[in-house]
Amino acid sequence: MAKLWETKIPYNDSENDYVPQITAYPASSKGAVIVFPGGGYGMKADHEGPVIGEWLQSVGITAFVVDYRVAPYKHPAEIADAIRAVRWVRFYADNYGIDKDKIAVMGFSAGGHLAGSVSVHYDKEMYEPTDRIDSENAKPNASILCYSVIDMGTYRHDGSRQNLLGSPSPERMNDFMSLHQQVNANTPEAFLWHTSTDQAVPVMNSMLYAEALAKECIPFELHIYPVGGHGLGLAPAMPYVAKWQEDLKEWLKLKGWK
């Protein structure tokens, strides 16, 4: 485990002094996956963080799990951590034997929103540079979005929006952080999965993002399963949904991560 910042941490103060961390799960892969667990921007679920890092490592993919800031922190502290994580992994890529041009971000639920946020806002100045690491490119090469929060409007997850943007949230920020509205021709390709029966984060979130990618002719793979609720992680009790793991492994192989 390592600190994301060794010097001053942006948006920290005497009352809010959380130290974001990143944990490596090395393997012999060409590419790496940076994992952001979900938790509605209010906490971080272990079964969507360390467990995922261990699983990726077990199938031969180097992973990094990020312990990013959540409430009471508000935007842009969370995306600052995520952007820093991409730069950190790219800066230390040689230490882990990975290709700097094969770095994917992966997230679950609100963690998926964070991964998607980096994918569409990587070119925004979310914090002032602090050291050499911040000279690295923050753009991920791919996104892996698992039952992700995408929309901050009609299909929003209220808890995620409130924790991230406050209540009431400014309309301009709702649009800015509705990720499907921010997709453009430079957005990274993506792998997405969701269940059609998810009552917490409606499946329309993933469908809106996939539609936005399609309009820009950006390659993506989308799986929608007809059973299962929210927060399934590896879905050990639902073998039909757990097939997403095999599909992801094949997708990463196709893209040259293995």
PDB file of C-alpha atoms in Angstrom:
ATOM      1  CA  MET A   1       0.000   0.000   0.000  1.00  0.00           C
ATOM      2  CA  ALA A   2       1.268   3.471  -0.911  1.00  0.00           C
ATOM      3  CA  LYS A   3       0.099   7.031  -0.507  1.00  0.00           C
ATOM      4  CA  LEU A   4      -1.272   8.653  -3.655  1.00  0.00           C
ATOM      5  CA  TRP A   5       0.327  11.915  -2.552  1.00  0.00           C
ATOM      6  CA  GLU A   6       3.578  12.210  -0.655  1.00  0.00           C
ATOM      7  CA  THR A   7       3.220  15.981  -0.289  1.00  0.00           C
ATOM      8  CA  LYS A   8       0.225  18.238   0.216  1.00  0.00           C
ATOM      9  CA  ILE A   9      -3.082  16.544  -0.640  1.00  0.00           C
ATOM     10  CA  PRO A  10      -5.467  18.753  -2.635  1.00  0.00           C
ATOM     11  CA  TYR A  11      -8.729  19.660  -0.874  1.00  0.00           C
ATOM     12  CA  ASN A  12      -7.554  18.435   2.535  1.00  0.00           C
ATOM     13  CA  ASP A  13      -7.659  20.684   5.583  1.00  0.00           C
ATOM     14  CA  SER A  14      -7.364  20.396   9.349  1.00  0.00           C
ATOM     15  CA  GLU A  15     -10.901  18.969   9.652  1.00  0.00           C
ATOM     16  CA  ASN A  16     -10.771  16.692   6.619  1.00  0.00           C
ATOM     17  CA  ASP A  17      -7.337  15.109   6.417  1.00  0.00           C
ATOM     18  CA  TYR A  18      -7.967  11.678   4.896  1.00  0.00           C
ATOM     19  CA  VAL A  19      -4.935  10.152   3.177  1.00  0.00           C
ATOM     20  CA  PRO A  20      -5.848   8.392  -0.117  1.00  0.00           C
ATOM     21  CA  GLN A  21      -3.977   5.131  -0.716  1.00  0.00           C
ATOM     22  CA  ILE A  22      -3.313   2.765  -3.604  1.00  0.00           C
ATOM     23  CA  THR A  23      -2.609  -0.968  -3.227  1.00  0.00           C
ATOM     24  CA  ALA A  24      -0.900  -3.039  -5.917  1.00  0.00           C
ATOM     25  CA  TYR A  25      -1.774  -6.618  -6.879  1.00  0.00           C
ATOM     26  CA  PRO A  26       1.073  -7.485  -9.285  1.00  0.00           C
ATOM     27  CA  ALA A  27       0.826 -10.096 -12.018  1.00  0.00           C
ATOM     28  CA  SER A  28       2.629 -10.827 -15.266  1.00  0.00           C
ATOM     29  CA  SER A  29       0.374  -8.826 -17.590  1.00  0.00           C
ATOM     30  CA  LYS A  30       1.080  -6.226 -20.237  1.00  0.00           C
ATOM     31  CA  GLY A  31      -1.599  -3.893 -18.924  1.00  0.00           C
ATOM     32  CA  ALA A  32      -3.044  -2.890 -15.576  1.00  0.00           C
ATOM     33  CA  VAL A  33      -6.526  -2.246 -14.181  1.00  0.00           C
ATOM     34  CA  ILE A  34      -7.152   0.460 -11.569  1.00  0.00           C
ATOM     35  CA  VAL A  35     -10.136  -0.437  -9.373  1.00  0.00           C
ATOM     36  CA  PHE A  36     -12.523   1.961  -7.650  1.00  0.00           C
ATOM     37  CA  PRO A  37     -14.951   0.186  -5.289  1.00  0.00           C
ATOM     38  CA  GLY A  38     -18.516   1.416  -4.951  1.00  0.00           C
ATOM     39  CA  GLY A  39     -20.383   2.668  -1.930  1.00  0.00           C
ATOM     40  CA  GLY A  40     -22.493   5.631  -3.020  1.00  0.00           C
ATOM     41  CA  TYR A  41     -19.594   8.059  -2.475  1.00  0.00           C
ATOM     42  CA  GLY A  42     -20.236   7.524   1.228  1.00  0.00           C
ATOM     43  CA  MET A  43     -18.123   4.418   1.878  1.00  0.00           C
ATOM     44  CA  LYS A  44     -16.169   1.759  -0.036  1.00  0.00           C
ATOM     45  CA  ALA A  45     -17.339  -1.848  -0.347  1.00  0.00           C
ATOM     46  CA  ASP A  46     -14.630  -4.472   0.267  1.00  0.00           C
ATOM     47  CA  HIS A  47     -16.233  -6.952  -2.142  1.00  0.00           C
ATOM     48  CA  GLU A  48     -15.802  -4.372  -4.912  1.00  0.00           C
ATOM     49  CA  GLY A  49     -12.247  -3.403  -3.962  1.00  0.00           C
ATOM     50  CA  PRO A  50      -9.643  -5.767  -2.467  1.00  0.00           C
ATOM     51  CA  VAL A  51     -11.627  -8.819  -3.590  1.00  0.00           C
ATOM     52  CA  ILE A  52     -11.584  -7.544  -7.172  1.00  0.00           C
ATOM     53  CA  GLY A  53      -7.867  -6.786  -6.969  1.00  0.00           C
ATOM     54  CA  GLU A  54      -7.202 -10.327  -5.794  1.00  0.00           C
ATOM     55  CA  TRP A  55      -9.395 -11.798  -8.524  1.00  0.00           C
ATOM     56  CA  LEU A  56      -7.666  -9.824 -11.286  1.00  0.00           C
ATOM     57  CA  GLN A  57      -4.287 -10.874  -9.929  1.00  0.00           C
ATOM     58  CA  SER A  58      -5.433 -14.517  -9.875  1.00  0.00           C
ATOM     59  CA  VAL A  59      -6.286 -14.390 -13.596  1.00  0.00           C
ATOM     60  CA  GLY A  60      -2.973 -12.790 -14.496  1.00  0.00           C
ATOM     61  CA  ILE A  61      -3.870  -9.093 -14.607  1.00  0.00           C
ATOM     62  CA  THR A  62      -1.957  -6.515 -12.565  1.00  0.00           C
ATOM     63  CA  ALA A  63      -4.430  -4.509 -10.499  1.00  0.00           C
ATOM     64  CA  PHE A  64      -4.360  -1.441  -8.287  1.00  0.00           C
ATOM     65  CA  VAL A  65      -7.164  -0.760  -5.802  1.00  0.00           C
ATOM     66  CA  VAL A  66      -7.702   2.864  -4.803  1.00  0.00           C
ATOM     67  CA  ASP A  67      -8.815   3.976  -1.355  1.00  0.00           C
ATOM     68  CA  TYR A  68     -10.222   7.309  -2.504  1.00  0.00           C
ATOM     69  CA  ARG A  69     -11.977  10.024  -0.517  1.00  0.00           C
ATOM     70  CA  VAL A  70     -15.745   9.969  -0.005  1.00  0.00           C
ATOM     71  CA  ALA A  71     -18.248  12.092   1.987  1.00  0.00           C
ATOM     72  CA  PRO A  72     -17.890  14.457   3.738  1.00  0.00           C
ATOM     73  CA  TYR A  73     -15.568  15.295   0.830  1.00  0.00           C
ATOM     74  CA  LYS A  74     -17.341  16.643  -2.231  1.00  0.00           C
ATOM     75  CA  HIS A  75     -16.383  17.003  -5.876  1.00  0.00           C
ATOM     76  CA  PRO A  76     -13.640  17.489  -7.034  1.00  0.00           C
ATOM     77  CA  ALA A  77     -11.745  15.637  -4.262  1.00  0.00           C
ATOM     78  CA  GLU A  78     -12.916  12.227  -5.532  1.00  0.00           C
ATOM     79  CA  ILE A  79     -11.987  12.759  -9.160  1.00  0.00           C
ATOM     80  CA  ALA A  80      -8.695  14.331  -8.070  1.00  0.00           C
ATOM     81  CA  ASP A  81      -7.855  11.021  -6.355  1.00  0.00           C
ATOM     82  CA  ALA A  82      -8.877   9.053  -9.436  1.00  0.00           C
ATOM     83  CA  ILE A  83      -6.876  11.196 -11.855  1.00  0.00           C
ATOM     84  CA  ARG A  84      -3.883  11.013  -9.528  1.00  0.00           C
ATOM     85  CA  ALA A  85      -4.216   7.203  -9.446  1.00  0.00           C
ATOM     86  CA  VAL A  86      -3.984   6.977 -13.244  1.00  0.00           C
ATOM     87  CA  ARG A  87      -0.942   9.235 -13.240  1.00  0.00           C
ATOM     88  CA  TRP A  88       0.617   7.311 -10.339  1.00  0.00           C
ATOM     89  CA  VAL A  89       0.284   3.956 -12.114  1.00  0.00           C
ATOM     90  CA  ARG A  90       1.608   5.408 -15.363  1.00  0.00           C
ATOM     91  CA  PHE A  91       4.571   6.994 -13.527  1.00  0.00           C
ATOM     92  CA  TYR A  92       5.504   3.698 -11.838  1.00  0.00           C
ATOM     93  CA  ALA A  93       4.573   1.441 -14.778  1.00  0.00           C
ATOM     94  CA  ASP A  94       8.125   0.232 -15.344  1.00  0.00           C
ATOM     95  CA  ASN A  95       8.361  -0.907 -11.719  1.00  0.00           C
ATOM     96  CA  TYR A  96       5.476  -3.285 -12.348  1.00  0.00           C
ATOM     97  CA  GLY A  97       6.459  -4.312 -15.866  1.00  0.00           C
ATOM     98  CA  ILE A  98       3.331  -2.869 -17.488  1.00  0.00           C
ATOM     99  CA  ASP A  99       2.767  -0.869 -20.665  1.00  0.00           C
ATOM    100  CA  LYS A 100       1.996   2.794 -19.946  1.00  0.00           C
ATOM    101  CA  ASP A 101      -0.461   2.704 -22.843  1.00  0.00           C
ATOM    102  CA  LYS A 102      -2.499  -0.149 -21.398  1.00  0.00           C
ATOM    103  CA  ILE A 103      -4.031   1.273 -18.241  1.00  0.00           C
ATOM    104  CA  ALA A 104      -7.740   0.723 -17.648  1.00  0.00           C
ATOM    105  CA  VAL A 105      -9.997   2.140 -14.951  1.00  0.00           C
ATOM    106  CA  MET A 106     -12.633  -0.117 -13.417  1.00  0.00           C
ATOM    107  CA  GLY A 107     -15.424   0.743 -11.019  1.00  0.00           C
ATOM    108  CA  PHE A 108     -18.578  -0.565  -9.436  1.00  0.00           C
ATOM    109  CA  SER A 109     -21.702   1.540  -8.867  1.00  0.00           C
ATOM    110  CA  ALA A 110     -20.462   4.944  -7.610  1.00  0.00           C
ATOM    111  CA  GLY A 111     -16.924   3.658  -8.186  1.00  0.00           C
ATOM    112  CA  GLY A 112     -18.004   3.125 -11.790  1.00  0.00           C
ATOM    113  CA  HIS A 113     -19.097   6.736 -11.889  1.00  0.00           C
ATOM    114  CA  LEU A 114     -15.637   7.693 -10.678  1.00  0.00           C
ATOM    115  CA  ALA A 115     -13.958   5.535 -13.330  1.00  0.00           C
ATOM    116  CA  GLY A 116     -16.254   7.020 -15.951  1.00  0.00           C
ATOM    117  CA  SER A 117     -15.568  10.531 -14.653  1.00  0.00           C
ATOM    118  CA  VAL A 118     -11.850  10.091 -15.298  1.00  0.00           C
ATOM    119  CA  SER A 119     -12.674   8.734 -18.744  1.00  0.00           C
ATOM    120  CA  VAL A 120     -14.565  11.867 -19.801  1.00  0.00           C
ATOM    121  CA  HIS A 121     -12.861  14.534 -17.658  1.00  0.00           C
ATOM    122  CA  TYR A 122      -9.211  13.408 -17.770  1.00  0.00           C
ATOM    123  CA  ASP A 123      -8.265  16.606 -19.604  1.00  0.00           C
ATOM    124  CA  LYS A 124      -9.763  18.970 -17.014  1.00  0.00           C
ATOM    125  CA  GLU A 125      -7.573  20.631 -14.365  1.00  0.00           C
ATOM    126  CA  MET A 126      -9.111  19.158 -11.214  1.00  0.00           C
ATOM    127  CA  TYR A 127      -6.180  20.110  -8.962  1.00  0.00           C
ATOM    128  CA  GLU A 128      -2.908  21.985  -9.174  1.00  0.00           C
ATOM    129  CA  PRO A 129       0.146  19.824  -9.996  1.00  0.00           C
ATOM    130  CA  THR A 130       2.158  18.803  -6.946  1.00  0.00           C
ATOM    131  CA  ASP A 131       5.168  16.842  -8.271  1.00  0.00           C
ATOM    132  CA  ARG A 132       6.598  14.919 -11.249  1.00  0.00           C
ATOM    133  CA  ILE A 133       3.812  12.342 -11.133  1.00  0.00           C
ATOM    134  CA  ASP A 134       1.338  15.024 -12.150  1.00  0.00           C
ATOM    135  CA  SER A 135       3.149  15.497 -15.456  1.00  0.00           C
ATOM    136  CA  GLU A 136       1.865  12.079 -16.576  1.00  0.00           C
ATOM    137  CA  ASN A 137      -1.118  11.754 -18.909  1.00  0.00           C
ATOM    138  CA  ALA A 138      -4.337  11.163 -16.931  1.00  0.00           C
ATOM    139  CA  LYS A 139      -6.311   9.597 -19.795  1.00  0.00           C
ATOM    140  CA  PRO A 140      -7.187   5.913 -19.247  1.00  0.00           C
ATOM    141  CA  ASN A 141      -6.831   3.613 -22.236  1.00  0.00           C
ATOM    142  CA  ALA A 142     -10.071   1.796 -21.419  1.00  0.00           C
ATOM    143  CA  SER A 143     -12.953   1.777 -18.938  1.00  0.00           C
ATOM    144  CA  ILE A 144     -14.640  -1.157 -17.196  1.00  0.00           C
ATOM    145  CA  LEU A 145     -17.965   0.017 -15.789  1.00  0.00           C
ATOM    146  CA  CYS A 146     -19.902  -2.383 -13.576  1.00  0.00           C
ATOM    147  CA  TYR A 147     -23.547  -1.481 -12.791  1.00  0.00           C
ATOM    148  CA  SER A 148     -22.286   2.078 -12.761  1.00  0.00           C
ATOM    149  CA  VAL A 149     -23.890   5.338 -11.795  1.00  0.00           C
ATOM    150  CA  ILE A 150     -23.766   7.442 -14.967  1.00  0.00           C
ATOM    151  CA  ASP A 151     -26.682   9.859 -14.888  1.00  0.00           C
ATOM    152  CA  MET A 152     -27.206  12.609 -12.311  1.00  0.00           C
ATOM    153  CA  GLY A 153     -30.670  13.420 -13.651  1.00  0.00           C
ATOM    154  CA  THR A 154     -33.670  11.225 -14.396  1.00  0.00           C
ATOM    155  CA  TYR A 155     -31.954   7.886 -13.695  1.00  0.00           C
ATOM    156  CA  ARG A 156     -29.772   9.083 -10.839  1.00  0.00           C
ATOM    157  CA  HIS A 157     -28.859   7.333  -7.622  1.00  0.00           C
ATOM    158  CA  ASP A 158     -29.883   9.915  -5.036  1.00  0.00           C
ATOM    159  CA  GLY A 159     -27.288   8.965  -2.420  1.00  0.00           C
ATOM    160  CA  SER A 160     -24.389   9.148  -4.853  1.00  0.00           C
ATOM    161  CA  ARG A 161     -25.464  12.517  -6.191  1.00  0.00           C
ATOM    162  CA  GLN A 162     -26.000  13.980  -2.742  1.00  0.00           C
ATOM    163  CA  ASN A 163     -22.688  12.699  -1.364  1.00  0.00           C
ATOM    164  CA  LEU A 164     -20.756  13.890  -4.403  1.00  0.00           C
ATOM    165  CA  LEU A 165     -22.428  17.203  -5.260  1.00  0.00           C
ATOM    166  CA  GLY A 166     -24.369  18.178  -2.155  1.00  0.00           C
ATOM    167  CA  SER A 167     -28.074  18.871  -1.742  1.00  0.00           C
ATOM    168  CA  PRO A 168     -29.479  20.597  -3.619  1.00  0.00           C
ATOM    169  CA  SER A 169     -26.926  19.989  -6.361  1.00  0.00           C
ATOM    170  CA  PRO A 170     -26.357  22.767  -8.923  1.00  0.00           C
ATOM    171  CA  GLU A 171     -27.976  21.975 -12.276  1.00  0.00           C
ATOM    172  CA  ARG A 172     -24.781  22.737 -14.173  1.00  0.00           C
ATOM    173  CA  MET A 173     -22.941  20.163 -12.036  1.00  0.00           C
ATOM    174  CA  ASN A 174     -25.676  17.589 -12.605  1.00  0.00           C
ATOM    175  CA  ASP A 175     -25.033  17.966 -16.331  1.00  0.00           C
ATOM    176  CA  PHE A 176     -21.252  18.058 -15.957  1.00  0.00           C
ATOM    177  CA  MET A 177     -21.253  14.832 -13.935  1.00  0.00           C
ATOM    178  CA  SER A 178     -23.856  13.068 -16.089  1.00  0.00           C
ATOM    179  CA  LEU A 179     -21.170  11.177 -17.916  1.00  0.00           C
ATOM    180  CA  HIS A 180     -23.099  10.206 -21.043  1.00  0.00           C
ATOM    181  CA  GLN A 181     -23.482  13.922 -21.779  1.00  0.00           C
ATOM    182  CA  GLN A 182     -19.691  14.365 -21.679  1.00  0.00           C
ATOM    183  CA  VAL A 183     -18.652  11.554 -24.038  1.00  0.00           C
ATOM    184  CA  ASN A 184     -16.785  12.741 -27.129  1.00  0.00           C
ATOM    185  CA  ALA A 185     -14.649  11.277 -29.896  1.00  0.00           C
ATOM    186  CA  ASN A 186     -11.633  11.015 -27.541  1.00  0.00           C
ATOM    187  CA  THR A 187     -13.395   9.025 -24.816  1.00  0.00           C
ATOM    188  CA  PRO A 188     -11.760   5.607 -24.164  1.00  0.00           C
ATOM    189  CA  GLU A 189     -13.460   2.388 -25.254  1.00  0.00           C
ATOM    190  CA  ALA A 190     -15.392   0.513 -22.604  1.00  0.00           C
ATOM    191  CA  PHE A 191     -16.668  -2.777 -21.211  1.00  0.00           C
ATOM    192  CA  LEU A 192     -19.975  -2.438 -19.349  1.00  0.00           C
ATOM    193  CA  TRP A 193     -22.316  -4.772 -17.492  1.00  0.00           C
ATOM    194  CA  HIS A 194     -25.526  -4.307 -15.539  1.00  0.00           C
ATOM    195  CA  THR A 195     -28.671  -6.207 -14.557  1.00  0.00           C
ATOM    196  CA  SER A 196     -32.029  -5.156 -15.983  1.00  0.00           C
ATOM    197  CA  THR A 197     -33.625  -5.673 -12.556  1.00  0.00           C
ATOM    198  CA  ASP A 198     -31.282  -3.335 -10.653  1.00  0.00           C
ATOM    199  CA  GLN A 199     -33.591  -1.219  -8.496  1.00  0.00           C
ATOM    200  CA  ALA A 200     -30.884   0.984  -6.956  1.00  0.00           C
ATOM    201  CA  VAL A 201     -29.040   2.141 -10.073  1.00  0.00           C
ATOM    202  CA  PRO A 202     -31.320   1.687 -13.093  1.00  0.00           C
ATOM    203  CA  VAL A 203     -29.919  -0.179 -16.083  1.00  0.00           C
ATOM    204  CA  MET A 204     -30.569   2.933 -18.179  1.00  0.00           C
ATOM    205  CA  ASN A 205     -27.340   4.316 -16.723  1.00  0.00           C
ATOM    206  CA  SER A 206     -25.212   1.793 -18.619  1.00  0.00           C
ATOM    207  CA  MET A 207     -27.430   2.009 -21.698  1.00  0.00           C
ATOM    208  CA  LEU A 208     -27.090   5.790 -21.870  1.00  0.00           C
ATOM    209  CA  TYR A 209     -23.299   5.548 -21.713  1.00  0.00           C
ATOM    210  CA  ALA A 210     -23.210   2.816 -24.349  1.00  0.00           C
ATOM    211  CA  GLU A 211     -25.483   4.860 -26.607  1.00  0.00           C
ATOM    212  CA  ALA A 212     -23.205   7.884 -26.228  1.00  0.00           C
ATOM    213  CA  LEU A 213     -20.178   5.763 -27.180  1.00  0.00           C
ATOM    214  CA  ALA A 214     -22.038   4.349 -30.179  1.00  0.00           C
ATOM    215  CA  LYS A 215     -22.854   7.848 -31.438  1.00  0.00           C
ATOM    216  CA  GLU A 216     -19.124   8.618 -31.405  1.00  0.00           C
ATOM    217  CA  CYS A 217     -18.248   5.270 -33.055  1.00  0.00           C
ATOM    218  CA  ILE A 218     -16.203   4.253 -30.009  1.00  0.00           C
ATOM    219  CA  PRO A 219     -15.918   0.465 -29.517  1.00  0.00           C
ATOM    220  CA  PHE A 220     -17.643  -0.996 -26.465  1.00  0.00           C
ATOM    221  CA  GLU A 221     -18.961  -4.277 -25.097  1.00  0.00           C
ATOM    222  CA  LEU A 222     -22.216  -4.237 -23.114  1.00  0.00           C
ATOM    223  CA  HIS A 223     -23.783  -7.096 -21.126  1.00  0.00           C
ATOM    224  CA  ILE A 224     -27.221  -6.792 -19.551  1.00  0.00           C
ATOM    225  CA  TYR A 225     -28.378  -9.730 -17.437  1.00  0.00           C
ATOM    226  CA  PRO A 226     -32.095 -10.353 -16.784  1.00  0.00           C
ATOM    227  CA  VAL A 227     -31.699 -11.299 -13.115  1.00  0.00           C
ATOM    228  CA  GLY A 228     -29.934  -9.869 -10.071  1.00  0.00           C
ATOM    229  CA  GLY A 229     -30.028  -6.774  -7.931  1.00  0.00           C
ATOM    230  CA  HIS A 230     -27.428  -4.133  -7.225  1.00  0.00           C
ATOM    231  CA  GLY A 231     -23.935  -4.473  -5.789  1.00  0.00           C
ATOM    232  CA  LEU A 232     -23.250  -8.040  -6.915  1.00  0.00           C
ATOM    233  CA  GLY A 233     -19.483  -7.739  -7.304  1.00  0.00           C
ATOM    234  CA  LEU A 234     -18.147 -11.073  -8.560  1.00  0.00           C
ATOM    235  CA  ALA A 235     -21.693 -12.445  -8.119  1.00  0.00           C
ATOM    236  CA  PRO A 236     -20.587 -15.734  -6.486  1.00  0.00           C
ATOM    237  CA  ALA A 237     -24.182 -16.744  -5.702  1.00  0.00           C
ATOM    238  CA  MET A 238     -25.420 -16.033  -9.231  1.00  0.00           C
ATOM    239  CA  PRO A 239     -23.439 -18.078 -11.778  1.00  0.00           C
ATOM    240  CA  TYR A 240     -25.453 -16.708 -14.688  1.00  0.00           C
ATOM    241  CA  VAL A 241     -24.395 -13.151 -13.855  1.00  0.00           C
ATOM    242  CA  ALA A 242     -20.874 -14.208 -12.830  1.00  0.00           C
ATOM    243  CA  LYS A 243     -20.229 -14.913 -16.514  1.00  0.00           C
ATOM    244  CA  TRP A 244     -19.196 -11.279 -16.774  1.00  0.00           C
ATOM    245  CA  GLN A 245     -15.802 -12.306 -15.413  1.00  0.00           C
ATOM    246  CA  GLU A 246     -15.053 -14.635 -18.332  1.00  0.00           C
ATOM    247  CA  ASP A 247     -16.285 -12.034 -20.800  1.00  0.00           C
ATOM    248  CA  LEU A 248     -14.050  -9.395 -19.246  1.00  0.00           C
ATOM    249  CA  LYS A 249     -11.024 -11.700 -19.334  1.00  0.00           C
ATOM    250  CA  GLU A 250     -11.594 -12.320 -23.048  1.00  0.00           C
ATOM    251  CA  TRP A 251     -12.072  -8.601 -23.683  1.00  0.00           C
ATOM    252  CA  LEU A 252      -8.831  -7.735 -21.903  1.00  0.00           C
ATOM    253  CA  LYS A 253      -7.059 -10.428 -23.887  1.00  0.00           C
ATOM    254  CA  LEU A 254      -8.519  -9.042 -27.112  1.00  0.00           C
ATOM    255  CA  LYS A 255      -7.293  -5.564 -26.203  1.00  0.00           C
ATOM    256  CA  GLY A 256      -3.779  -6.792 -25.404  1.00  0.00           C
ATOM    257  CA  TRP A 257      -3.775  -6.544 -21.616  1.00  0.00           C
ATOM    258  CA  LYS A 258      -2.761 -10.219 -21.319  1.00  0.00           C
TER     259      LYS A 258
END
